[in-house]
């Protein structure tokens, strides 16, 4: 489409030709796999090319293509060794280029591990971690100290507790105000409104006229 714009041609026609171009290894174009037929273009097309392709054949070729891609990918890569709890590892912290020393805490499954680096916990994939022959740093105090619930035994709820203390003395009763006092307190105080007064001074030109 960039080349079509540079040549002054319609980019939509270039996109139409690309959609009708067969994909390498499949023998069918993207529009054939989507719509089951070719779309009309300005290129001369033979009658045999307008026939609907076999979807089963397309699925088989697509699976073979993915298999060849996996074989090419596996030539350069191999399964990494699984990590164990307490092993020393190296990991890149966010925003840094160097690999920081840390400790593998536990495996989380699916090649995912929980590691501790610089006193903080992270969850990383195996390919983001590197084994190192160095000595692992000491674990944090949170991991070494057992929880408080394991140190203190649970109280026995069946044993009766001490009786509540008895209170000896006079009880104070609140004094209720009489009805007349309550009525005077609850009755709102009326506020009389008055009209503001100010001295009115007529303009000077009124002196030339007799006004009642």
PDB file of C-alpha atoms in Angstrom:
ATOM      1  CA  UNK A   1       0.000   0.000   0.000  1.00  0.00           C
ATOM      2  CA  UNK A   2       2.908   2.342   0.622  1.00  0.00           C
ATOM      3  CA  UNK A   3       4.247   1.676  -2.863  1.00  0.00           C
ATOM      4  CA  UNK A   4       0.791   2.236  -4.374  1.00  0.00           C
ATOM      5  CA  UNK A   5       0.543   5.625  -2.676  1.00  0.00           C
ATOM      6  CA  UNK A   6       4.017   6.560  -3.907  1.00  0.00           C
ATOM      7  CA  UNK A   7       3.058   5.633  -7.502  1.00  0.00           C
ATOM      8  CA  UNK A   8      -0.219   7.545  -7.265  1.00  0.00           C
ATOM      9  CA  UNK A   9      -2.396   4.423  -7.534  1.00  0.00           C
ATOM     10  CA  UNK A  10      -5.417   3.412  -5.495  1.00  0.00           C
ATOM     11  CA  UNK A  11      -4.198   1.634  -2.303  1.00  0.00           C
ATOM     12  CA  UNK A  12      -7.502  -0.259  -1.990  1.00  0.00           C
ATOM     13  CA  UNK A  13      -6.894  -1.979  -5.327  1.00  0.00           C
ATOM     14  CA  UNK A  14      -3.441  -3.010  -4.109  1.00  0.00           C
ATOM     15  CA  UNK A  15      -5.036  -4.438  -0.963  1.00  0.00           C
ATOM     16  CA  UNK A  16      -7.556  -6.319  -3.114  1.00  0.00           C
ATOM     17  CA  UNK A  17      -4.760  -7.903  -5.175  1.00  0.00           C
ATOM     18  CA  UNK A  18      -2.883  -8.897  -2.024  1.00  0.00           C
ATOM     19  CA  UNK A  19      -5.967 -10.622  -0.603  1.00  0.00           C
ATOM     20  CA  UNK A  20      -6.309 -12.656  -3.807  1.00  0.00           C
ATOM     21  CA  UNK A  21      -2.632 -13.696  -3.831  1.00  0.00           C
ATOM     22  CA  UNK A  22      -2.146 -17.363  -2.724  1.00  0.00           C
ATOM     23  CA  UNK A  23      -0.266 -17.880   0.544  1.00  0.00           C
ATOM     24  CA  UNK A  24       3.004 -19.797   0.356  1.00  0.00           C
ATOM     25  CA  UNK A  25       2.607 -23.393   1.508  1.00  0.00           C
ATOM     26  CA  UNK A  26      -1.209 -23.327   1.489  1.00  0.00           C
ATOM     27  CA  UNK A  27      -2.104 -22.741  -2.136  1.00  0.00           C
ATOM     28  CA  UNK A  28      -5.108 -20.572  -1.236  1.00  0.00           C
ATOM     29  CA  UNK A  29      -5.459 -16.824  -0.781  1.00  0.00           C
ATOM     30  CA  UNK A  30      -6.704 -15.119   2.413  1.00  0.00           C
ATOM     31  CA  UNK A  31     -10.013 -14.177   0.799  1.00  0.00           C
ATOM     32  CA  UNK A  32     -10.544 -17.794  -0.312  1.00  0.00           C
ATOM     33  CA  UNK A  33     -10.118 -19.051   3.246  1.00  0.00           C
ATOM     34  CA  UNK A  34     -12.449 -16.355   4.546  1.00  0.00           C
ATOM     35  CA  UNK A  35     -15.226 -16.286   1.927  1.00  0.00           C
ATOM     36  CA  UNK A  36     -14.720 -19.615   0.146  1.00  0.00           C
ATOM     37  CA  UNK A  37     -14.149 -17.996  -3.242  1.00  0.00           C
ATOM     38  CA  UNK A  38     -12.037 -15.420  -5.019  1.00  0.00           C
ATOM     39  CA  UNK A  39     -13.156 -11.824  -5.330  1.00  0.00           C
ATOM     40  CA  UNK A  40     -13.376  -9.972  -8.613  1.00  0.00           C
ATOM     41  CA  UNK A  41     -10.224  -8.072  -9.601  1.00  0.00           C
ATOM     42  CA  UNK A  42      -8.839  -6.346 -12.700  1.00  0.00           C
ATOM     43  CA  UNK A  43      -6.504  -9.288 -13.310  1.00  0.00           C
ATOM     44  CA  UNK A  44      -7.666 -11.906 -15.831  1.00  0.00           C
ATOM     45  CA  UNK A  45      -8.787 -15.043 -13.942  1.00  0.00           C
ATOM     46  CA  UNK A  46      -9.250 -18.572 -15.290  1.00  0.00           C
ATOM     47  CA  UNK A  47     -12.505 -20.416 -14.710  1.00  0.00           C
ATOM     48  CA  UNK A  48     -10.833 -23.163 -12.666  1.00  0.00           C
ATOM     49  CA  UNK A  49      -9.560 -20.627 -10.161  1.00  0.00           C
ATOM     50  CA  UNK A  50     -13.101 -19.509  -9.343  1.00  0.00           C
ATOM     51  CA  UNK A  51     -14.058 -22.908  -7.940  1.00  0.00           C
ATOM     52  CA  UNK A  52     -14.516 -23.258  -4.186  1.00  0.00           C
ATOM     53  CA  UNK A  53     -11.480 -24.891  -2.518  1.00  0.00           C
ATOM     54  CA  UNK A  54     -11.635 -27.833  -0.126  1.00  0.00           C
ATOM     55  CA  UNK A  55     -11.590 -26.656   3.503  1.00  0.00           C
ATOM     56  CA  UNK A  56     -10.263 -30.000   4.720  1.00  0.00           C
ATOM     57  CA  UNK A  57      -7.276 -29.718   2.411  1.00  0.00           C
ATOM     58  CA  UNK A  58      -6.604 -26.170   3.616  1.00  0.00           C
ATOM     59  CA  UNK A  59      -6.685 -27.258   7.280  1.00  0.00           C
ATOM     60  CA  UNK A  60      -4.249 -30.106   6.563  1.00  0.00           C
ATOM     61  CA  UNK A  61      -1.794 -27.816   4.792  1.00  0.00           C
ATOM     62  CA  UNK A  62      -2.052 -25.255   7.594  1.00  0.00           C
ATOM     63  CA  UNK A  63      -1.206 -27.929  10.196  1.00  0.00           C
ATOM     64  CA  UNK A  64       1.790 -29.067   8.127  1.00  0.00           C
ATOM     65  CA  UNK A  65       3.009 -25.491   7.870  1.00  0.00           C
ATOM     66  CA  UNK A  66       2.835 -25.013  11.650  1.00  0.00           C
ATOM     67  CA  UNK A  67       4.700 -28.287  12.139  1.00  0.00           C
ATOM     68  CA  UNK A  68       7.551 -27.149   9.875  1.00  0.00           C
ATOM     69  CA  UNK A  69       7.747 -23.847  11.767  1.00  0.00           C
ATOM     70  CA  UNK A  70       7.984 -25.713  15.083  1.00  0.00           C
ATOM     71  CA  UNK A  71      10.794 -27.897  13.736  1.00  0.00           C
ATOM     72  CA  UNK A  72      12.776 -24.865  12.612  1.00  0.00           C
ATOM     73  CA  UNK A  73      12.235 -23.175  15.981  1.00  0.00           C
ATOM     74  CA  UNK A  74      13.300 -26.240  17.993  1.00  0.00           C
ATOM     75  CA  UNK A  75      16.635 -26.440  16.153  1.00  0.00           C
ATOM     76  CA  UNK A  76      17.932 -23.432  18.104  1.00  0.00           C
ATOM     77  CA  UNK A  77      16.189 -23.947  21.448  1.00  0.00           C
ATOM     78  CA  UNK A  78      16.045 -26.750  24.008  1.00  0.00           C
ATOM     79  CA  UNK A  79      14.110 -27.319  27.249  1.00  0.00           C
ATOM     80  CA  UNK A  80      15.653 -25.458  30.190  1.00  0.00           C
ATOM     81  CA  UNK A  81      16.565 -27.189  33.432  1.00  0.00           C
ATOM     82  CA  UNK A  82      13.922 -26.964  36.137  1.00  0.00           C
ATOM     83  CA  UNK A  83      14.776 -24.850  39.187  1.00  0.00           C
ATOM     84  CA  UNK A  84      14.695 -26.049  42.777  1.00  0.00           C
ATOM     85  CA  UNK A  85      13.763 -24.185  45.924  1.00  0.00           C
ATOM     86  CA  UNK A  86      16.781 -22.374  47.390  1.00  0.00           C
ATOM     87  CA  UNK A  87      18.862 -22.261  44.190  1.00  0.00           C
ATOM     88  CA  UNK A  88      20.729 -19.089  43.298  1.00  0.00           C
ATOM     89  CA  UNK A  89      19.474 -17.354  40.165  1.00  0.00           C
ATOM     90  CA  UNK A  90      20.048 -14.159  38.236  1.00  0.00           C
ATOM     91  CA  UNK A  91      17.189 -11.918  37.073  1.00  0.00           C
ATOM     92  CA  UNK A  92      16.860  -8.528  35.440  1.00  0.00           C
ATOM     93  CA  UNK A  93      14.974  -6.068  37.600  1.00  0.00           C
ATOM     94  CA  UNK A  94      12.516  -3.713  35.860  1.00  0.00           C
ATOM     95  CA  UNK A  95      14.356  -0.741  34.362  1.00  0.00           C
ATOM     96  CA  UNK A  96      17.847  -2.221  34.803  1.00  0.00           C
ATOM     97  CA  UNK A  97      20.298  -3.840  32.408  1.00  0.00           C
ATOM     98  CA  UNK A  98      22.391  -5.906  34.834  1.00  0.00           C
ATOM     99  CA  UNK A  99      21.309  -9.291  36.180  1.00  0.00           C
ATOM    100  CA  UNK A 100      20.685  -9.176  39.948  1.00  0.00           C
ATOM    101  CA  UNK A 101      21.352 -12.097  42.282  1.00  0.00           C
ATOM    102  CA  UNK A 102      18.334 -13.757  43.873  1.00  0.00           C
ATOM    103  CA  UNK A 103      16.880 -16.975  45.270  1.00  0.00           C
ATOM    104  CA  UNK A 104      14.267 -19.319  43.852  1.00  0.00           C
ATOM    105  CA  UNK A 105      11.480 -19.639  46.430  1.00  0.00           C
ATOM    106  CA  UNK A 106       9.070 -22.133  44.839  1.00  0.00           C
ATOM    107  CA  UNK A 107       7.770 -23.465  41.529  1.00  0.00           C
ATOM    108  CA  UNK A 108       4.318 -22.295  40.440  1.00  0.00           C
ATOM    109  CA  UNK A 109       3.833 -24.613  37.460  1.00  0.00           C
ATOM    110  CA  UNK A 110       3.898 -24.046  33.683  1.00  0.00           C
ATOM    111  CA  UNK A 111       7.604 -23.077  33.822  1.00  0.00           C
ATOM    112  CA  UNK A 112       6.738 -20.245  36.224  1.00  0.00           C
ATOM    113  CA  UNK A 113       8.673 -19.586  39.451  1.00  0.00           C
ATOM    114  CA  UNK A 114       8.488 -17.256  42.422  1.00  0.00           C
ATOM    115  CA  UNK A 115      11.871 -15.682  43.162  1.00  0.00           C
ATOM    116  CA  UNK A 116      13.179 -13.189  45.695  1.00  0.00           C
ATOM    117  CA  UNK A 117      15.568 -10.485  44.499  1.00  0.00           C
ATOM    118  CA  UNK A 118      16.741  -7.545  46.638  1.00  0.00           C
ATOM    119  CA  UNK A 119      14.149  -8.316  49.321  1.00  0.00           C
ATOM    120  CA  UNK A 120      11.160  -8.362  46.951  1.00  0.00           C
ATOM    121  CA  UNK A 121       9.144 -11.232  45.461  1.00  0.00           C
ATOM    122  CA  UNK A 122       8.620 -11.636  41.708  1.00  0.00           C
ATOM    123  CA  UNK A 123       6.917 -14.176  39.472  1.00  0.00           C
ATOM    124  CA  UNK A 124       8.923 -14.934  36.342  1.00  0.00           C
ATOM    125  CA  UNK A 125       9.048 -17.453  33.505  1.00  0.00           C
ATOM    126  CA  UNK A 126      11.941 -19.903  33.339  1.00  0.00           C
ATOM    127  CA  UNK A 127      13.497 -18.220  30.298  1.00  0.00           C
ATOM    128  CA  UNK A 128      13.701 -14.950  32.281  1.00  0.00           C
ATOM    129  CA  UNK A 129      15.865 -16.616  34.961  1.00  0.00           C
ATOM    130  CA  UNK A 130      19.466 -17.822  34.753  1.00  0.00           C
ATOM    131  CA  UNK A 131      21.193 -20.370  36.949  1.00  0.00           C
ATOM    132  CA  UNK A 132      24.403 -19.249  38.624  1.00  0.00           C
ATOM    133  CA  UNK A 133      27.034 -21.165  40.660  1.00  0.00           C
ATOM    134  CA  UNK A 134      27.094 -18.359  43.237  1.00  0.00           C
ATOM    135  CA  UNK A 135      25.823 -18.733  46.779  1.00  0.00           C
ATOM    136  CA  UNK A 136      22.192 -17.802  47.173  1.00  0.00           C
ATOM    137  CA  UNK A 137      21.546 -14.758  49.379  1.00  0.00           C
ATOM    138  CA  UNK A 138      19.839 -15.370  52.739  1.00  0.00           C
ATOM    139  CA  UNK A 139      16.062 -15.488  52.686  1.00  0.00           C
ATOM    140  CA  UNK A 140      14.008 -12.727  54.193  1.00  0.00           C
ATOM    141  CA  UNK A 141      12.912 -12.809  57.828  1.00  0.00           C
ATOM    142  CA  UNK A 142       9.307 -13.257  56.769  1.00  0.00           C
ATOM    143  CA  UNK A 143      10.153 -16.641  55.270  1.00  0.00           C
ATOM    144  CA  UNK A 144      12.352 -17.814  58.157  1.00  0.00           C
ATOM    145  CA  UNK A 145      10.075 -16.759  61.049  1.00  0.00           C
ATOM    146  CA  UNK A 146       7.104 -19.106  61.597  1.00  0.00           C
ATOM    147  CA  UNK A 147       3.689 -17.480  61.775  1.00  0.00           C
ATOM    148  CA  UNK A 148       2.352 -16.385  65.131  1.00  0.00           C
ATOM    149  CA  UNK A 149      -0.539 -18.838  64.964  1.00  0.00           C
ATOM    150  CA  UNK A 150       1.876 -21.790  65.167  1.00  0.00           C
ATOM    151  CA  UNK A 151       3.662 -20.441  68.253  1.00  0.00           C
ATOM    152  CA  UNK A 152       0.662 -19.694  70.472  1.00  0.00           C
ATOM    153  CA  UNK A 153      -1.807 -22.521  71.198  1.00  0.00           C
ATOM    154  CA  UNK A 154      -5.442 -21.829  70.596  1.00  0.00           C
ATOM    155  CA  UNK A 155      -7.440 -21.080  73.771  1.00  0.00           C
ATOM    156  CA  UNK A 156      -9.785 -23.761  75.092  1.00  0.00           C
ATOM    157  CA  UNK A 157     -13.295 -22.467  74.573  1.00  0.00           C
ATOM    158  CA  UNK A 158     -14.912 -25.144  76.789  1.00  0.00           C
ATOM    159  CA  UNK A 159     -13.347 -23.879  80.037  1.00  0.00           C
ATOM    160  CA  UNK A 160     -15.541 -21.342  81.855  1.00  0.00           C
ATOM    161  CA  UNK A 161     -14.036 -17.937  82.252  1.00  0.00           C
ATOM    162  CA  UNK A 162     -13.899 -15.825  85.445  1.00  0.00           C
ATOM    163  CA  UNK A 163     -17.268 -14.454  86.636  1.00  0.00           C
ATOM    164  CA  UNK A 164     -17.946 -10.790  85.929  1.00  0.00           C
ATOM    165  CA  UNK A 165     -17.145  -8.430  88.817  1.00  0.00           C
ATOM    166  CA  UNK A 166     -20.061  -7.455  91.058  1.00  0.00           C
ATOM    167  CA  UNK A 167     -20.806  -3.772  91.496  1.00  0.00           C
ATOM    168  CA  UNK A 168     -21.672  -2.563  94.997  1.00  0.00           C
ATOM    169  CA  UNK A 169     -22.828   0.972  95.358  1.00  0.00           C
ATOM    170  CA  UNK A 170     -25.544   3.404  94.563  1.00  0.00           C
ATOM    171  CA  UNK A 171     -26.784   3.579  91.050  1.00  0.00           C
ATOM    172  CA  UNK A 172     -27.119   6.991  89.550  1.00  0.00           C
ATOM    173  CA  UNK A 173     -30.362   7.826  87.832  1.00  0.00           C
ATOM    174  CA  UNK A 174     -30.580  10.570  85.311  1.00  0.00           C
ATOM    175  CA  UNK A 175     -32.874  13.426  86.261  1.00  0.00           C
ATOM    176  CA  UNK A 176     -35.484  14.197  83.645  1.00  0.00           C
ATOM    177  CA  UNK A 177     -36.384  17.857  83.328  1.00  0.00           C
ATOM    178  CA  UNK A 178     -40.019  18.842  83.945  1.00  0.00           C
ATOM    179  CA  UNK A 179     -42.405  19.296  81.086  1.00  0.00           C
ATOM    180  CA  UNK A 180     -42.476  23.067  81.351  1.00  0.00           C
ATOM    181  CA  UNK A 181     -38.699  23.264  81.128  1.00  0.00           C
ATOM    182  CA  UNK A 182     -38.640  20.944  78.137  1.00  0.00           C
ATOM    183  CA  UNK A 183     -41.353  22.963  76.456  1.00  0.00           C
ATOM    184  CA  UNK A 184     -39.487  26.226  76.883  1.00  0.00           C
ATOM    185  CA  UNK A 185     -36.303  24.709  75.539  1.00  0.00           C
ATOM    186  CA  UNK A 186     -37.888  23.106  72.493  1.00  0.00           C
ATOM    187  CA  UNK A 187     -40.057  26.101  71.540  1.00  0.00           C
ATOM    188  CA  UNK A 188     -38.236  28.092  68.843  1.00  0.00           C
ATOM    189  CA  UNK A 189     -37.645  31.753  69.547  1.00  0.00           C
ATOM    190  CA  UNK A 190     -39.474  34.062  67.172  1.00  0.00           C
ATOM    191  CA  UNK A 191     -37.395  36.685  65.433  1.00  0.00           C
ATOM    192  CA  UNK A 192     -39.208  39.840  64.398  1.00  0.00           C
ATOM    193  CA  UNK A 193     -38.206  41.167  61.026  1.00  0.00           C
ATOM    194  CA  UNK A 194     -38.197  44.881  60.311  1.00  0.00           C
ATOM    195  CA  UNK A 195     -37.874  46.884  57.170  1.00  0.00           C
ATOM    196  CA  UNK A 196     -34.601  48.656  56.735  1.00  0.00           C
ATOM    197  CA  UNK A 197     -34.866  52.443  56.618  1.00  0.00           C
ATOM    198  CA  UNK A 198     -32.478  54.893  55.036  1.00  0.00           C
ATOM    199  CA  UNK A 199     -32.532  58.576  54.320  1.00  0.00           C
ATOM    200  CA  UNK A 200     -33.785  59.364  50.859  1.00  0.00           C
ATOM    201  CA  UNK A 201     -32.201  62.322  49.087  1.00  0.00           C
ATOM    202  CA  UNK A 202     -33.939  63.375  45.820  1.00  0.00           C
ATOM    203  CA  UNK A 203     -31.819  64.513  42.900  1.00  0.00           C
ATOM    204  CA  UNK A 204     -31.155  68.224  42.443  1.00  0.00           C
ATOM    205  CA  UNK A 205     -33.114  68.576  39.221  1.00  0.00           C
ATOM    206  CA  UNK A 206     -36.329  67.806  41.135  1.00  0.00           C
ATOM    207  CA  UNK A 207     -36.078  71.273  42.726  1.00  0.00           C
ATOM    208  CA  UNK A 208     -37.242  72.905  39.468  1.00  0.00           C
ATOM    209  CA  UNK A 209     -40.569  71.029  39.600  1.00  0.00           C
ATOM    210  CA  UNK A 210     -43.450  70.887  42.027  1.00  0.00           C
ATOM    211  CA  UNK A 211     -43.872  67.269  42.976  1.00  0.00           C
ATOM    212  CA  UNK A 212     -46.375  65.861  45.455  1.00  0.00           C
TER     213      UNK A 212
END
